[in-house]
mmCIF file of C-alpha atoms in Angstrom:
data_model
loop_
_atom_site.group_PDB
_atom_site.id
_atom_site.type_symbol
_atom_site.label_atom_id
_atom_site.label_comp_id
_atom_site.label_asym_id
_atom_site.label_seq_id
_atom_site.Cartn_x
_atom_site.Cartn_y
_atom_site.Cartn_z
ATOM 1 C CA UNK A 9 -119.133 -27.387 72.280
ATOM 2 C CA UNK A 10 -119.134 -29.065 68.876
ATOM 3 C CA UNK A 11 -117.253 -32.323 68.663
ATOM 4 C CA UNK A 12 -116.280 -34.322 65.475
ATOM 5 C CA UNK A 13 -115.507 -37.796 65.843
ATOM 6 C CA UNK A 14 -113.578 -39.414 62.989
ATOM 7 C CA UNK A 15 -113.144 -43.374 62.568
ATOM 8 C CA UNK A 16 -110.796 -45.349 61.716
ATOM 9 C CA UNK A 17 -107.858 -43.589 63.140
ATOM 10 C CA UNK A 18 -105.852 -45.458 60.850
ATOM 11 C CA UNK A 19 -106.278 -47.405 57.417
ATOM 12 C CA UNK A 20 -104.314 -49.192 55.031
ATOM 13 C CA UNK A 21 -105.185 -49.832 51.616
ATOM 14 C CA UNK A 22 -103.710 -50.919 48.498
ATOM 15 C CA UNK A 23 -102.890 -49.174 45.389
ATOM 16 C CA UNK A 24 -105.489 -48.950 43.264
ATOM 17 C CA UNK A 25 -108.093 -49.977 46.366
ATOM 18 C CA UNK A 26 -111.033 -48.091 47.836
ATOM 19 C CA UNK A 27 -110.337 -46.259 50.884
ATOM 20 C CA UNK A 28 -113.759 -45.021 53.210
ATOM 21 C CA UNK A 29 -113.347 -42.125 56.343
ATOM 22 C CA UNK A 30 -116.071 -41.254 58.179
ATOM 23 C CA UNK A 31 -117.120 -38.657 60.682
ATOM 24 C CA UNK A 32 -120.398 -37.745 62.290
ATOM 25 C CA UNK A 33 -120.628 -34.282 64.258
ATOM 26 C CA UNK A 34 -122.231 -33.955 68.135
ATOM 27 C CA UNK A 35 -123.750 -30.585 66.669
ATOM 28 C CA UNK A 36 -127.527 -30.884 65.374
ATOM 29 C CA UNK A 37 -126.808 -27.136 64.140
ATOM 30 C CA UNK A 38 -123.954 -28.410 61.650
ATOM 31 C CA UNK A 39 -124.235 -26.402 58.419
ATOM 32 C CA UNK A 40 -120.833 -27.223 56.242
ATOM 33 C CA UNK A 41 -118.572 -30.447 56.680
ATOM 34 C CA UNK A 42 -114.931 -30.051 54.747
ATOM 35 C CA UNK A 43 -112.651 -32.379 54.281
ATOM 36 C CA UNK A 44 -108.818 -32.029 54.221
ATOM 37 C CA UNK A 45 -105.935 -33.722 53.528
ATOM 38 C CA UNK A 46 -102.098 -32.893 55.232
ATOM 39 C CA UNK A 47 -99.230 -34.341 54.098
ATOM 40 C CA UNK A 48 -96.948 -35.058 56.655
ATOM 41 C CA UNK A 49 -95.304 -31.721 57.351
ATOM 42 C CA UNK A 50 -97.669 -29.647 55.200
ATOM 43 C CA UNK A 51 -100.521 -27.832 56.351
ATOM 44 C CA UNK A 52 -104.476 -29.039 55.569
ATOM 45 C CA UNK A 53 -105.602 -28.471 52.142
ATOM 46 C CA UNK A 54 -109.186 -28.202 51.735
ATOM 47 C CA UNK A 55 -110.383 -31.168 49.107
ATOM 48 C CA UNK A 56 -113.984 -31.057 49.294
ATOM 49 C CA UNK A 57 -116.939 -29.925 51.081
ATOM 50 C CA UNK A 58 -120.645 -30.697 51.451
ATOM 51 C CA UNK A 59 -123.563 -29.241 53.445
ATOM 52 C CA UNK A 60 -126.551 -30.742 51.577
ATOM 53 C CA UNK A 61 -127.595 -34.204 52.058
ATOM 54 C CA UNK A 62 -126.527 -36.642 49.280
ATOM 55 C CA UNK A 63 -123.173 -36.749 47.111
ATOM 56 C CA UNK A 64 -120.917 -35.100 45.317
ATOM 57 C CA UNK A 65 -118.323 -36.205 43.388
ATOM 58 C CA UNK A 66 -114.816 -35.067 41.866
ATOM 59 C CA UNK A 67 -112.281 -37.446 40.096
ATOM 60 C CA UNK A 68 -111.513 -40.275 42.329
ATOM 61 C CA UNK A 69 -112.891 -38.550 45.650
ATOM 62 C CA UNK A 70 -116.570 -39.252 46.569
ATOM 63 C CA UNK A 71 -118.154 -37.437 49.499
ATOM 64 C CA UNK A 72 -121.858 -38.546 51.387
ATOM 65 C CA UNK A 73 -123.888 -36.534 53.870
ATOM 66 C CA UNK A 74 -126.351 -37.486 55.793
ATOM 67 C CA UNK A 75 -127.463 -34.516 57.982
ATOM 68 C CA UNK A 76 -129.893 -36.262 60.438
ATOM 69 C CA UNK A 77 -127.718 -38.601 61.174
ATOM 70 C CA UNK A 78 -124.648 -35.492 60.843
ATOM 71 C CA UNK A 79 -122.495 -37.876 59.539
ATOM 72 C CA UNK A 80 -120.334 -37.519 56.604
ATOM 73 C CA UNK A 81 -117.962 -40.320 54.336
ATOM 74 C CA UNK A 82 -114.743 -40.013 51.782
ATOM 75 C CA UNK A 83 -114.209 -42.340 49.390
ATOM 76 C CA UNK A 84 -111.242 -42.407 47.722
ATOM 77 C CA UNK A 85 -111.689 -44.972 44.966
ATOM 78 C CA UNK A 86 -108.690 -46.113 42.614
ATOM 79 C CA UNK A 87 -106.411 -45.055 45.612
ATOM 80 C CA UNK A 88 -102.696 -43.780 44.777
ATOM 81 C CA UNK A 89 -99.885 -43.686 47.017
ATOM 82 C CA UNK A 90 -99.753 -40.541 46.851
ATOM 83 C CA UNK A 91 -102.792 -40.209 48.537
ATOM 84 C CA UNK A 92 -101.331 -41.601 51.994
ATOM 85 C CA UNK A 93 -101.452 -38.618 54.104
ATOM 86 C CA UNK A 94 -103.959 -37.652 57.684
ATOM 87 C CA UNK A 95 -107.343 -37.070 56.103
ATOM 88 C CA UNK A 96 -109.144 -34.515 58.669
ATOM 89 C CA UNK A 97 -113.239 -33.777 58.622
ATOM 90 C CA UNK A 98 -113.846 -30.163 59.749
ATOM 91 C CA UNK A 99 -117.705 -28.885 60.807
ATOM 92 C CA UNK A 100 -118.762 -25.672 61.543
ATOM 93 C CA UNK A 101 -122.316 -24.615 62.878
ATOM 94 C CA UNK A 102 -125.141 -21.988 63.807
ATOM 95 C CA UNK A 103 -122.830 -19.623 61.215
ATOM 96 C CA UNK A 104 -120.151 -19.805 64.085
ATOM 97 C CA UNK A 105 -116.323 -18.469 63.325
ATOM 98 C CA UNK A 106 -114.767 -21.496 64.872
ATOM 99 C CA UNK A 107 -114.559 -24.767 62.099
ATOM 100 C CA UNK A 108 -113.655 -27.502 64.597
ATOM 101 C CA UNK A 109 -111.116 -30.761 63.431
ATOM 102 C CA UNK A 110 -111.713 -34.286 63.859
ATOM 103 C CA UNK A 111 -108.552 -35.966 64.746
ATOM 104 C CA UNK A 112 -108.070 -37.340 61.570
ATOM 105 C CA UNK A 113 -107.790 -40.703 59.886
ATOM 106 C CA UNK A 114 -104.069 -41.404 58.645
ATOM 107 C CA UNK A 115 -104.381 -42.891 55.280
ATOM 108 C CA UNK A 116 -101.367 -45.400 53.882
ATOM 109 C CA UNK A 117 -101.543 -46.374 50.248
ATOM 110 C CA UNK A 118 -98.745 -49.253 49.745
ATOM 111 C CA UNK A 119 -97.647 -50.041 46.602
ATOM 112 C CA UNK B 17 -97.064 -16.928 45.882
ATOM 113 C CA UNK B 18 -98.321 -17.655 49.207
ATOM 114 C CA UNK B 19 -101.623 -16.212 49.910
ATOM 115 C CA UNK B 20 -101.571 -16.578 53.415
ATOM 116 C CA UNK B 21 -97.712 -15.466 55.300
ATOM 117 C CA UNK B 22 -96.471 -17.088 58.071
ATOM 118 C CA UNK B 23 -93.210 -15.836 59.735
ATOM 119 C CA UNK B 24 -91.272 -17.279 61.006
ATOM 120 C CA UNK B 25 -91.400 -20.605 60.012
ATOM 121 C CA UNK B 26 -88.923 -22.293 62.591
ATOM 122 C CA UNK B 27 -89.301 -20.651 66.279
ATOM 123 C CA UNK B 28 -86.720 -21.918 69.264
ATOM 124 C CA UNK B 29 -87.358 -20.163 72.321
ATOM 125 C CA UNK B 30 -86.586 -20.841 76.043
ATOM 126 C CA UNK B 31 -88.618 -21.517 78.551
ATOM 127 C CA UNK B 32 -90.005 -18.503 79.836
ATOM 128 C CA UNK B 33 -89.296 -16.084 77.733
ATOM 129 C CA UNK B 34 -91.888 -14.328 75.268
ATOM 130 C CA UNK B 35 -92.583 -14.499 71.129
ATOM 131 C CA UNK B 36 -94.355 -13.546 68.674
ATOM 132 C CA UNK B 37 -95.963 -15.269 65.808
ATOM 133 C CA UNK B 38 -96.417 -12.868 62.464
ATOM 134 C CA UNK B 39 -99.399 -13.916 59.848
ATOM 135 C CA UNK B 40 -100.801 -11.759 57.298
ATOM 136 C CA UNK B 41 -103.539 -12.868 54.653
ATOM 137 C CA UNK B 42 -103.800 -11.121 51.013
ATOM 138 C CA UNK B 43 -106.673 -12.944 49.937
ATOM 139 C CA UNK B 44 -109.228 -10.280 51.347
ATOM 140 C CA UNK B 45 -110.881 -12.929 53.609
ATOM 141 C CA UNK B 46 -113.117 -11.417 56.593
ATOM 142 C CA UNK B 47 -112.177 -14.215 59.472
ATOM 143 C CA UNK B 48 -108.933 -15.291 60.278
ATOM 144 C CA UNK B 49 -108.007 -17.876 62.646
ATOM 145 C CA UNK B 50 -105.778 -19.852 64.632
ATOM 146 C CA UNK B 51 -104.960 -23.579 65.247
ATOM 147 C CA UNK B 52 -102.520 -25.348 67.104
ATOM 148 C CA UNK B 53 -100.984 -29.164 66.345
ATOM 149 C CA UNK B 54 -98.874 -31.357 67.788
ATOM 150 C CA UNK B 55 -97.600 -34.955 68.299
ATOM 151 C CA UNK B 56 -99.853 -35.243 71.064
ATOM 152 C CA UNK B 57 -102.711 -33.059 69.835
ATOM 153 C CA UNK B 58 -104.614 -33.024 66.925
ATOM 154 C CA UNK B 59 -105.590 -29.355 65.361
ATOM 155 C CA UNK B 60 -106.999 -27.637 68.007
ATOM 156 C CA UNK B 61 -108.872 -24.039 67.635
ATOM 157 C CA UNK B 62 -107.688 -21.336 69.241
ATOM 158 C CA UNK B 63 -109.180 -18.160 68.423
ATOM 159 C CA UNK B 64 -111.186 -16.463 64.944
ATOM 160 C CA UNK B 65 -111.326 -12.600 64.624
ATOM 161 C CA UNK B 66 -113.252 -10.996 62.004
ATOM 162 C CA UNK B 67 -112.700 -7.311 60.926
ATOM 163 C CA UNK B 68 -109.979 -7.764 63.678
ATOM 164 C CA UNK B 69 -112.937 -8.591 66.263
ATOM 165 C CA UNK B 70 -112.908 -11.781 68.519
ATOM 166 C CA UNK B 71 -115.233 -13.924 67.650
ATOM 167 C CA UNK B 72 -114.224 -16.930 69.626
ATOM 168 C CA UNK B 73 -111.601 -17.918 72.145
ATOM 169 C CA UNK B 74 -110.954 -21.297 73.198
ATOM 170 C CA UNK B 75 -107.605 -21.189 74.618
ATOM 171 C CA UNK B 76 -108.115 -21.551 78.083
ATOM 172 C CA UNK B 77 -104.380 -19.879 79.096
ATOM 173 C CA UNK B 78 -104.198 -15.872 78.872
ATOM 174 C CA UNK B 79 -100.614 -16.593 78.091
ATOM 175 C CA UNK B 80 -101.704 -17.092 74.911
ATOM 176 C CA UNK B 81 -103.116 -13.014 73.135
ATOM 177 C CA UNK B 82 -104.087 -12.718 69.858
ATOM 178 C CA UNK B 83 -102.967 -9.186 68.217
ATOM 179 C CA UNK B 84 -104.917 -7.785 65.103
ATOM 180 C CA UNK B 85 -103.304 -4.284 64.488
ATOM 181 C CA UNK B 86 -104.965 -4.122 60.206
ATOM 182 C CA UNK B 87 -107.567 -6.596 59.613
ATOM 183 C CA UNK B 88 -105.261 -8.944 57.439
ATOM 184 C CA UNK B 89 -103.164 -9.188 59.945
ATOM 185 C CA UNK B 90 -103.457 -11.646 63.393
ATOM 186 C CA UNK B 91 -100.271 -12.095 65.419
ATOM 187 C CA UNK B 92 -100.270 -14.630 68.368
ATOM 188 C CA UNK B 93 -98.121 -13.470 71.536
ATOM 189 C CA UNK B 94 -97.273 -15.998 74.059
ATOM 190 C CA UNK B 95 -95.699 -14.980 76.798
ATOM 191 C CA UNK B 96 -94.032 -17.392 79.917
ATOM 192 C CA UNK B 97 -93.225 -20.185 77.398
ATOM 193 C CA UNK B 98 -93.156 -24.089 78.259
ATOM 194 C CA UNK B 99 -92.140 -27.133 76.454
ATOM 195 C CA UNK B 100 -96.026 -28.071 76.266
ATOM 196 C CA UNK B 101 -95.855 -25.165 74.070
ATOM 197 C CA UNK B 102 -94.110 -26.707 71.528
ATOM 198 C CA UNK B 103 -96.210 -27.372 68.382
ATOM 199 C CA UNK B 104 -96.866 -26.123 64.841
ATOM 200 C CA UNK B 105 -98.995 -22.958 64.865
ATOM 201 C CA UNK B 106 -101.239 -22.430 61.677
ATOM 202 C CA UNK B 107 -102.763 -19.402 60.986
ATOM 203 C CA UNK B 108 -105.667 -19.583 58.583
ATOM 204 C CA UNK B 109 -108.534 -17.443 56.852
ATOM 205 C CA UNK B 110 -112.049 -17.315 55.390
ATOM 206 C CA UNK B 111 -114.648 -15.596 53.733
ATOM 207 C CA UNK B 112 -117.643 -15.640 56.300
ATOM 208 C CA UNK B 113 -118.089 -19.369 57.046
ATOM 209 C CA UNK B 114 -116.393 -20.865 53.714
ATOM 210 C CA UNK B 115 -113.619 -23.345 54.071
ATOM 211 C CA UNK B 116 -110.623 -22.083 55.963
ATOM 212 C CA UNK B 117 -107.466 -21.603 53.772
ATOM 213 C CA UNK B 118 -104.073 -22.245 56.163
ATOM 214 C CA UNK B 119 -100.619 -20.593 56.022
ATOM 215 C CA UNK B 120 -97.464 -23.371 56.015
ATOM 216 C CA UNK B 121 -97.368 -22.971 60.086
ATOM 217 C CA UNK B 122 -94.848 -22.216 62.377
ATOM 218 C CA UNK B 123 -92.920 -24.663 64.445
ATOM 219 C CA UNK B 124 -92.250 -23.709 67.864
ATOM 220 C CA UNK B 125 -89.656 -25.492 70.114
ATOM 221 C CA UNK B 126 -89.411 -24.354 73.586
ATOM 222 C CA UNK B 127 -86.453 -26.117 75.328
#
């Protein structure tokens, strides 16, 4: 059974600073990593994903993979506070139906 | 408009008794899904259908029955209730293995 580990649980970074999530899947089969963001009583939106090693970038978000090591990274660069919110990695593998959650890294952006 | 309906979205219940939680996609996805998440848990699978197959259970309780009378449509009965229970329920949905898109949840209390 596919785990996803996410690290730190928690950050804090300033406005305007560079905020970096990781998470690294137990599954050598891993074929897509998302990542979401929830706002606190919202439900996950999907902000990017990534299933070939390397990066990709949109706006402010930046997003690595490195698939023999199955570990991905978020950067958030030029962070906002609106961007404070539980950042969760999602993995799915082997062409499974069952995407499987990290526990998520809650991100606070002070002022 | 919401893609992806959730009803309802506040639940109180007893302990014991039996409900029902509606979700219906318009989006034409092929897999739908659903997670649980509380305080103490983060989002945790619980089952993914596809053309209103399952394709993967891992709720280990048979309290817990998925229902999938048209394929845009996956209830969740639970039956015999408990406070451990209590959580938001998201329903979600995919195209094959793409990103999973979630409904706004429902939030169960069971007192």
């Amino acid at each position: 059974q596919q785990k996803v580990q996410q690290s730190p649980e928690s950050l804090i970074v300033p406005e305007g600073g560079m905020a970096s999530l990781n998470c690294t899947s137990s599954d050598r089969n891993v074929d897509y990593f998302w990542w979401y963001r929830q706002h606190s009583g919202k439900s996950p939106k999907m902000l990017m994903s990534i299933f070939s090693n390397g990066e990709k970038e949109e706006g402010r978000f930046t997003v690595h993979l490195n698939k023999a090591s199955l570990h991905t990274s978020l950067h958030i660069r030029d962070s906002q506070p609106s961007d404070s919110a539980l950042y969760l990695c999602a993995a799915t593998s082997g062409g499974n139906y069952k995407p499987t959650f990290g526990k998520g890294t809650s991100l606070v952006v002070h002022p | 408009d919401p893609k992806i309906i959730q009803k309802p979205k506040y639940l109180v219940a007893v302990t014991g008794s039996e409900k029902i939680l509606i979700c219906e996609q318009y989006l034409g996805h092929n897999a739908m899904y659903w997670y649980r998440q509380s305080a103490k848990k983060p989002l945790e699978f619980m089952f993914s259908y596809s053309y209103q197959k399952l394709m993967d259970n891992q709720t280990a309780s048979s309290r817990f029955q998925p229902q999938s009378s048209k394929k845009n449509h996956l209830d969740l009965q639970i039956t015999a209730l408990k406070p451990d229970d209590s959580a938001t329920y998201f329903c979600a949905s995919s195209q094959r293995i793409q990103a999973p898109l979630f409904g706004e949840g429902t939030r169960l209390s069971v007192l």
